[in-house]
Structures are given as C-alpha cells and as structure tokens.
Coordinates of N, CA and C in Angstrom, one line a residue:
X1 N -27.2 32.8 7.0 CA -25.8 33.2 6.8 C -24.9 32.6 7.9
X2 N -25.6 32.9 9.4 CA -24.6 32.4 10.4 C -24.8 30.4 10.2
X3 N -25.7 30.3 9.8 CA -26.2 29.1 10.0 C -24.9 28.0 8.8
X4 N -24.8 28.5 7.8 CA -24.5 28.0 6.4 C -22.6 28.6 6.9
X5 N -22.2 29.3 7.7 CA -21.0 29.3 8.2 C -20.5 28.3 9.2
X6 N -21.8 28.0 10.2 CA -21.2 26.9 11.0 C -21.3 25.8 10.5
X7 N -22.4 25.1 9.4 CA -22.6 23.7 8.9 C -20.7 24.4 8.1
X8 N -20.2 25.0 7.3 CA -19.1 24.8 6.7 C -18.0 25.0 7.9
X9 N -17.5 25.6 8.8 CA -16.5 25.0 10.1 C -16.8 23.8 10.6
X10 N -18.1 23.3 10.3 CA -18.3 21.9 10.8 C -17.8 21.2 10.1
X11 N -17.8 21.1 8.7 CA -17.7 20.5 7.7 C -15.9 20.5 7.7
X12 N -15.7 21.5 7.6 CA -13.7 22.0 7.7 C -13.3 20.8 9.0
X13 N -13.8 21.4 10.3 CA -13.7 20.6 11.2 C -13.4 18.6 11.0
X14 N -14.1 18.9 10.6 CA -14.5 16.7 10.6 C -13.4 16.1 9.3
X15 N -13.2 17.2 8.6 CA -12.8 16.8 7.3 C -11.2 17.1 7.7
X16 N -10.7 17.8 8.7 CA -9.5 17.5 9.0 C -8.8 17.1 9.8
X17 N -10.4 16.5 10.5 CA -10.0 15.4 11.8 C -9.9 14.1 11.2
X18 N -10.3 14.0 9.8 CA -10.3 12.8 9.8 C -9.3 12.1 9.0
X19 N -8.7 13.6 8.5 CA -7.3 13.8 7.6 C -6.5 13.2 8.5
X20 N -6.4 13.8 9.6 CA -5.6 13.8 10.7 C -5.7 12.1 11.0
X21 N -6.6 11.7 11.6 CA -6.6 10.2 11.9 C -6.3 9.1 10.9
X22 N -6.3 9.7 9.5 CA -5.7 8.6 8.6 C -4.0 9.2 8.8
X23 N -4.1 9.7 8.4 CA -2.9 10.0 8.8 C -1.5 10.0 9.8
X24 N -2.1 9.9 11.4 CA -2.0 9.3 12.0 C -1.5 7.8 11.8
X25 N -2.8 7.2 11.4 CA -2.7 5.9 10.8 C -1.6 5.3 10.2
X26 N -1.5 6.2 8.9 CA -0.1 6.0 7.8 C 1.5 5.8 8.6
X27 N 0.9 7.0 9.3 CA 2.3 7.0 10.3 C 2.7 5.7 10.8
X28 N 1.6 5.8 12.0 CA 2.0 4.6 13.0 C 2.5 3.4 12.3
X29 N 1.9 2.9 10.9 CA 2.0 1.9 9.8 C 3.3 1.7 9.8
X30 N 3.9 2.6 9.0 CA 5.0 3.2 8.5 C 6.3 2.4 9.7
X31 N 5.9 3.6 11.0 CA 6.9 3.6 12.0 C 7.2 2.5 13.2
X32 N 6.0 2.3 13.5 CA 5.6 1.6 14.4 C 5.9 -0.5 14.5
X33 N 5.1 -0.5 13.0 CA 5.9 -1.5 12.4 C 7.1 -2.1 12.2
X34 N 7.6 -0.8 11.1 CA 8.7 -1.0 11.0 C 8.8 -1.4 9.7
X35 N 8.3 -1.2 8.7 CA 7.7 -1.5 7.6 C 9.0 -1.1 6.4
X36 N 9.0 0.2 6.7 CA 10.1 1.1 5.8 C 11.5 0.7 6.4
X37 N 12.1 0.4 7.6 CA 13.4 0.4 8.0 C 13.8 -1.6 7.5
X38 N 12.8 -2.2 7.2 CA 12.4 -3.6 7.4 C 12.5 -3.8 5.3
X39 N 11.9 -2.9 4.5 CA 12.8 -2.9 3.5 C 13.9 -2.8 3.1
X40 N 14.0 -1.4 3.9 CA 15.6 -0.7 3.8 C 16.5 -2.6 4.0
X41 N 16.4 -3.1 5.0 CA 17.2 -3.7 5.5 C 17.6 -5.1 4.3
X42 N 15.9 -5.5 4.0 CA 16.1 -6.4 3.2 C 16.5 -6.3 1.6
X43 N 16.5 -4.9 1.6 CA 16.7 -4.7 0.4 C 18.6 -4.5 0.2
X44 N 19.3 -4.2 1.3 CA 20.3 -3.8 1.4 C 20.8 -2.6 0.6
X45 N 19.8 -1.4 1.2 CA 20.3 -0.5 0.5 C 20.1 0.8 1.6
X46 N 21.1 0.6 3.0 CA 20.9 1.9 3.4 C 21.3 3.0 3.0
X47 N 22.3 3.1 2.0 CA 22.6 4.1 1.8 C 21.6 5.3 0.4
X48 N 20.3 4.7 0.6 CA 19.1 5.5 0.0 C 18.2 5.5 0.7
X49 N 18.9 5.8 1.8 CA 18.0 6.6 3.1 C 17.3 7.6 2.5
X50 N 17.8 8.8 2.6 CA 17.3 9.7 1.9 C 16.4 9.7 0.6
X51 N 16.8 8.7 -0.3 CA 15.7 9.2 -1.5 C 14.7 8.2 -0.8
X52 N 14.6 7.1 0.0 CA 13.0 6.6 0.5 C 12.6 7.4 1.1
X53 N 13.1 8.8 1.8 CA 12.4 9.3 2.8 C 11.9 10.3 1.3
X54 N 12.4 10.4 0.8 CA 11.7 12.4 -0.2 C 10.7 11.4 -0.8
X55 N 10.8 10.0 -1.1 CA 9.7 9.1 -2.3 C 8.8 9.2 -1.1
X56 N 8.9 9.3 -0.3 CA 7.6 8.5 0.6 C 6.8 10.1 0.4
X57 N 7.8 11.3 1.0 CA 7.0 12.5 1.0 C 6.4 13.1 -0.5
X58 N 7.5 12.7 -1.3 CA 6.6 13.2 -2.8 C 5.4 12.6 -2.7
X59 N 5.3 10.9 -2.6 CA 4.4 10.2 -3.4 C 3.2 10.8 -2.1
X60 N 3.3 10.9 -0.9 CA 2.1 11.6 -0.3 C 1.2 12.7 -0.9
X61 N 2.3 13.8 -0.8 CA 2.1 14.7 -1.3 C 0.8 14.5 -2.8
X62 N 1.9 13.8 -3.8 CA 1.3 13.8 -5.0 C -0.1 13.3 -5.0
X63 N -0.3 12.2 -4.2 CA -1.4 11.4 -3.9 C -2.6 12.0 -3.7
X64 N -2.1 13.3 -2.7 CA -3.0 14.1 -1.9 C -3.5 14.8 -3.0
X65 N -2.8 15.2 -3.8 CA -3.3 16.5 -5.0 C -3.8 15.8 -5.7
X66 N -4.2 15.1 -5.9 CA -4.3 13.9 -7.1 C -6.0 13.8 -6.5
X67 N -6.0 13.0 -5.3 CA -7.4 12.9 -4.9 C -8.2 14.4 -4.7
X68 N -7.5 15.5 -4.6 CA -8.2 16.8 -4.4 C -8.3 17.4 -5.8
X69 N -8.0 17.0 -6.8 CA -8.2 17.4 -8.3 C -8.7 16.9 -9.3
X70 N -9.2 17.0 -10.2 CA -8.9 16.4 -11.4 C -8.7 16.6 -12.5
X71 N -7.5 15.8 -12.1 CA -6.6 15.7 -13.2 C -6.7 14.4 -13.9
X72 N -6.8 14.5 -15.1 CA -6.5 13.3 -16.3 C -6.0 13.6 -17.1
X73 N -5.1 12.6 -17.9 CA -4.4 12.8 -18.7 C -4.3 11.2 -19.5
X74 N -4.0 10.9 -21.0 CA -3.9 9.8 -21.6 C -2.5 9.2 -21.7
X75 N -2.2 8.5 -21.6 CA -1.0 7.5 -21.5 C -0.9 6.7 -22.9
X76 N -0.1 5.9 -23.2 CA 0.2 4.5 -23.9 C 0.2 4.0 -22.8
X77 N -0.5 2.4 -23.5 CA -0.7 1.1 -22.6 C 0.3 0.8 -22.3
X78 N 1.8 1.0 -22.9 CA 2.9 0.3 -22.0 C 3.5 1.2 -20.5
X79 N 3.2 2.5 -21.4 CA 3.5 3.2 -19.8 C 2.7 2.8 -18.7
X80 N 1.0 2.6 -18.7 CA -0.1 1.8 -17.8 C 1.0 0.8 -17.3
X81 N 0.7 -0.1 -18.3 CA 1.6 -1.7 -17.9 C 2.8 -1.2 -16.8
X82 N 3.7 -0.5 -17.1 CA 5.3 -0.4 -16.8 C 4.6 0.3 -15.0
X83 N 3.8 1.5 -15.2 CA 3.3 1.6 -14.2 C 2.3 0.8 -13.2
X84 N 1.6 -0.2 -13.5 CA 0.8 -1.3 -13.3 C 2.4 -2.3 -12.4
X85 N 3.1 -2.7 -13.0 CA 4.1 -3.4 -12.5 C 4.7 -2.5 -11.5
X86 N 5.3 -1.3 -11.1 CA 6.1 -0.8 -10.2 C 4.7 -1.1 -9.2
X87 N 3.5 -0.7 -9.4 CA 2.6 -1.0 -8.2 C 2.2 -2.0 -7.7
X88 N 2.8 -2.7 -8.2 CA 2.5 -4.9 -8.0 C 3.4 -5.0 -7.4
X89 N 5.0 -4.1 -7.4 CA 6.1 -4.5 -6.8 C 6.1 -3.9 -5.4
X90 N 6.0 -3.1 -5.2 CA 5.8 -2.0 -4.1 C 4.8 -2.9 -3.1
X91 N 3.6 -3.2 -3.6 CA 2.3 -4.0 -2.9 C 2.8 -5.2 -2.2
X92 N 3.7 -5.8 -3.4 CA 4.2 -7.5 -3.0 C 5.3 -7.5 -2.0
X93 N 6.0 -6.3 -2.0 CA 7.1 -6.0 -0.7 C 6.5 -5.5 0.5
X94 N 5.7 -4.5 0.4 CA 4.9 -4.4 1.7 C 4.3 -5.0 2.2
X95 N 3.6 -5.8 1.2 CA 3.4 -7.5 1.8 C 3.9 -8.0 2.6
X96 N 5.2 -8.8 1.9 CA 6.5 -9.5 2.4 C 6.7 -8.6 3.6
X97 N 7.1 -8.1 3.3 CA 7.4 -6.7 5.0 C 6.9 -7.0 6.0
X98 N 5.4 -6.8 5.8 CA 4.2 -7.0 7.0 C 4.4 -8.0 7.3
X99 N 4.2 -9.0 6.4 CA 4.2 -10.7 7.1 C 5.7 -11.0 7.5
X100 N 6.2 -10.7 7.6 CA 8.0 -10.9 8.0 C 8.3 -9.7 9.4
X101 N 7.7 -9.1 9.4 CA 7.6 -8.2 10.7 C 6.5 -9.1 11.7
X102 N 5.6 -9.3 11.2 CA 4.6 -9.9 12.0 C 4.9 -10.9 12.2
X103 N 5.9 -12.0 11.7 CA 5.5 -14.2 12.0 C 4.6 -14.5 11.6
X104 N 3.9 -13.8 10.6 CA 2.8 -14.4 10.4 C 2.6 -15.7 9.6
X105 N 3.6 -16.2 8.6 CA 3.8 -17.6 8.3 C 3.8 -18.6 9.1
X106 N 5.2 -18.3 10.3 CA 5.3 -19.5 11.5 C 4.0 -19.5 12.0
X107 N 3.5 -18.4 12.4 CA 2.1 -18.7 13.2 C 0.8 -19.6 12.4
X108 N 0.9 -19.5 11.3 CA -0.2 -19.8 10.8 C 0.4 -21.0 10.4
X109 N 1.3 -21.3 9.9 CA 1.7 -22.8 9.6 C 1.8 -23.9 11.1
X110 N 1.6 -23.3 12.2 CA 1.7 -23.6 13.3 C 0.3 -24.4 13.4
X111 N 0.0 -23.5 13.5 CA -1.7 -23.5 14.2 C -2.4 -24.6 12.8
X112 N -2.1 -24.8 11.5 CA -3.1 -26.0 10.8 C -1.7 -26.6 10.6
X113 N -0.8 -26.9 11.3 CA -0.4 -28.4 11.4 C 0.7 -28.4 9.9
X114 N 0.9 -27.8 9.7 CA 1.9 -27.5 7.8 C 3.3 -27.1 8.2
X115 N 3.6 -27.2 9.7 CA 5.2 -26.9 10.3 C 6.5 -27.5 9.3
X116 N 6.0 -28.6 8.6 CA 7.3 -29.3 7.3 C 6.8 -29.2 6.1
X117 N 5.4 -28.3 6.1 CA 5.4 -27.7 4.8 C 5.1 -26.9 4.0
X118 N 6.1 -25.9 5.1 CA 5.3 -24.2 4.7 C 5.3 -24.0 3.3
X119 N 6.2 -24.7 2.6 CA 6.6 -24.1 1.2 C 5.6 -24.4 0.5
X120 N 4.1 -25.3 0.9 CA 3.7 -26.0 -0.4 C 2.5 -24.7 0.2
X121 N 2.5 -24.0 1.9 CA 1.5 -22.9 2.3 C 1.8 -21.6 1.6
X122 N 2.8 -21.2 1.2 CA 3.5 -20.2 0.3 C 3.4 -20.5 -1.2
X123 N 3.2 -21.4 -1.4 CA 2.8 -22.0 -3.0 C 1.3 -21.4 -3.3
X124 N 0.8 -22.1 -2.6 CA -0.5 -21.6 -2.4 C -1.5 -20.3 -2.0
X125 N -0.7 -19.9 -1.5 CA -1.0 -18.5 -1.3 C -0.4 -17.4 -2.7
X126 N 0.7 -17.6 -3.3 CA 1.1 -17.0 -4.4 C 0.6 -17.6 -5.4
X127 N -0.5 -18.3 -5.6 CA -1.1 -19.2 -6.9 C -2.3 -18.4 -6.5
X128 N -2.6 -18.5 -5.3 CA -4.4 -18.1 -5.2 C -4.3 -16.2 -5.2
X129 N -3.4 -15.9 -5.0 CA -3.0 -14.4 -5.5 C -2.9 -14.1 -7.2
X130 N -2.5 -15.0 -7.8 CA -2.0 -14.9 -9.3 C -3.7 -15.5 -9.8
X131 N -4.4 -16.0 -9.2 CA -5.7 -16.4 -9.8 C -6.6 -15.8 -9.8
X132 N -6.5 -15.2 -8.4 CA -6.8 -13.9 -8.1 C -7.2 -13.0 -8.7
X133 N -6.1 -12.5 -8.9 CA -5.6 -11.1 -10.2 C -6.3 -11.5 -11.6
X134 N -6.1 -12.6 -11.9 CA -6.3 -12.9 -13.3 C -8.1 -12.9 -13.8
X135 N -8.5 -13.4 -12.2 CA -10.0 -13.7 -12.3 C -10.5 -12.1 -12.4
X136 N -9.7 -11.0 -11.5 CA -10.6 -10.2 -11.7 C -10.5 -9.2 -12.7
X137 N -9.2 -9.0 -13.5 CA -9.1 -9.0 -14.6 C -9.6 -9.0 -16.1
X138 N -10.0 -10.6 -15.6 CA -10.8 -11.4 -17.1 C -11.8 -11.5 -16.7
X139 N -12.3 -11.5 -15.9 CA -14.0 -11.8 -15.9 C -14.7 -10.0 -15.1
X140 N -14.1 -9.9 -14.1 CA -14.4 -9.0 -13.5 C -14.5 -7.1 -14.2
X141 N -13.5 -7.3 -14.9 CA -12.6 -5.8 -15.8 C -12.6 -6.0 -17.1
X142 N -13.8 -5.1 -18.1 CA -14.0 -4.9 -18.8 C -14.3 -4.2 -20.1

C-alpha cells in the first residue's frame, strides 16, 4: 500500500518535471529567440498582438488535451488537406524565422564557398524539402 503510493508520487514527480522542462523549453524557443516577435515583424501585423498571444495559449492548451485523451473524430479529406496546408505554413515560417534569426544562410553559404550563389543554395534546399515530402508520402505513407 505504502509502497504502490510512493512508486505513484514518484511517478507524478518525474512526469511533471518533465512537463516542466519541455516546457521550459517551448518558452525559452518562443522568447529567447525571438521566433514570435520575428513573425510579428515580418509579417507586418502588430496590431494582432493579441490574437498570436490567445492562438499560441489556445493551441497549447488544446494540444495538451489532445495528447492526454482520446479523442477521434472523422473529417472529409478536404478539411485534412485545408488543415494539412495551415500546418506546412506555420512549419515553413518558423523555419524561415529560425534561419533568419540565426544567419544561418550567410553562414553556411560562407563556409562552402556559394557567397554569389546563395539563390541556387535556397533552390536547393526547397526542392530537396518538396522531394522530401513527396518521397515520404508516395512510397513511405500508405
């Protein structure tokens, strides 16, 4: 009895320490970066301050309950699709974000020598992303 109480505080324990350090995580991502104020910017839309900050807290939120339940429910394929696309957009901006926060183009076009021609290193990287996808898709998802 006492035994099967502490394996479960132990269990509580680790399981919200570890909540805590992703989370953590998310944060520092988020702030630290610069990630969300680095949209805002390029997107030219400060004035939806507010609804990024409630979407960031909904979609947490939702996420959280989502992994702690289960829930399923059936869709039409174009709702999938419509939703499939808002998460390709979202992904390809926080992309763009990170690598635009970080230099990580100039650096790397530096370092193999492609300084006059990043555009064909950006070609390349958005072809081998779109082959990417498609490979795992069609051969991979079935």
């Amino acid at each position: 009895m006492i035994q099967d109480l502490l394996i479960n505080f132990i269990q509580i324990f680790i399981g919200f320490s570890g909540g805590l350090a992703v989370g953590c995580g998310f944060v520092a991502f988020l702030t630290l970066l610069g990630i969300i104020p680095r949209l805002i910017q390029l997107s030219k839309s400060l004035h939806l301050v507010k609804v990024y900050t409630a979407c960031i807290i909904v979609g947490a939120l939702f996420g959280t309950y989502l992994s702690f339940t289960v829930v399923t429910w059936s869709q039409p394929r174009i709702l999938l699709a419509i939703w499939g696309v808002f998460h390709g957009i979202f992904n390809g901006m926080l992309a763009a974000a990170l690598t635009e926060v970080l230099n990580v183009f100039p650096i790397i076009s530096k370092r193999i020598n492609l300084d006059n021609k990043i555009i064909i290193l950006m070609m390349a990287i958005v072809f081998g992303k779109i082959v990417g996808s498609l490979f795992q898709w069609i051969v991979l998802v079935r």
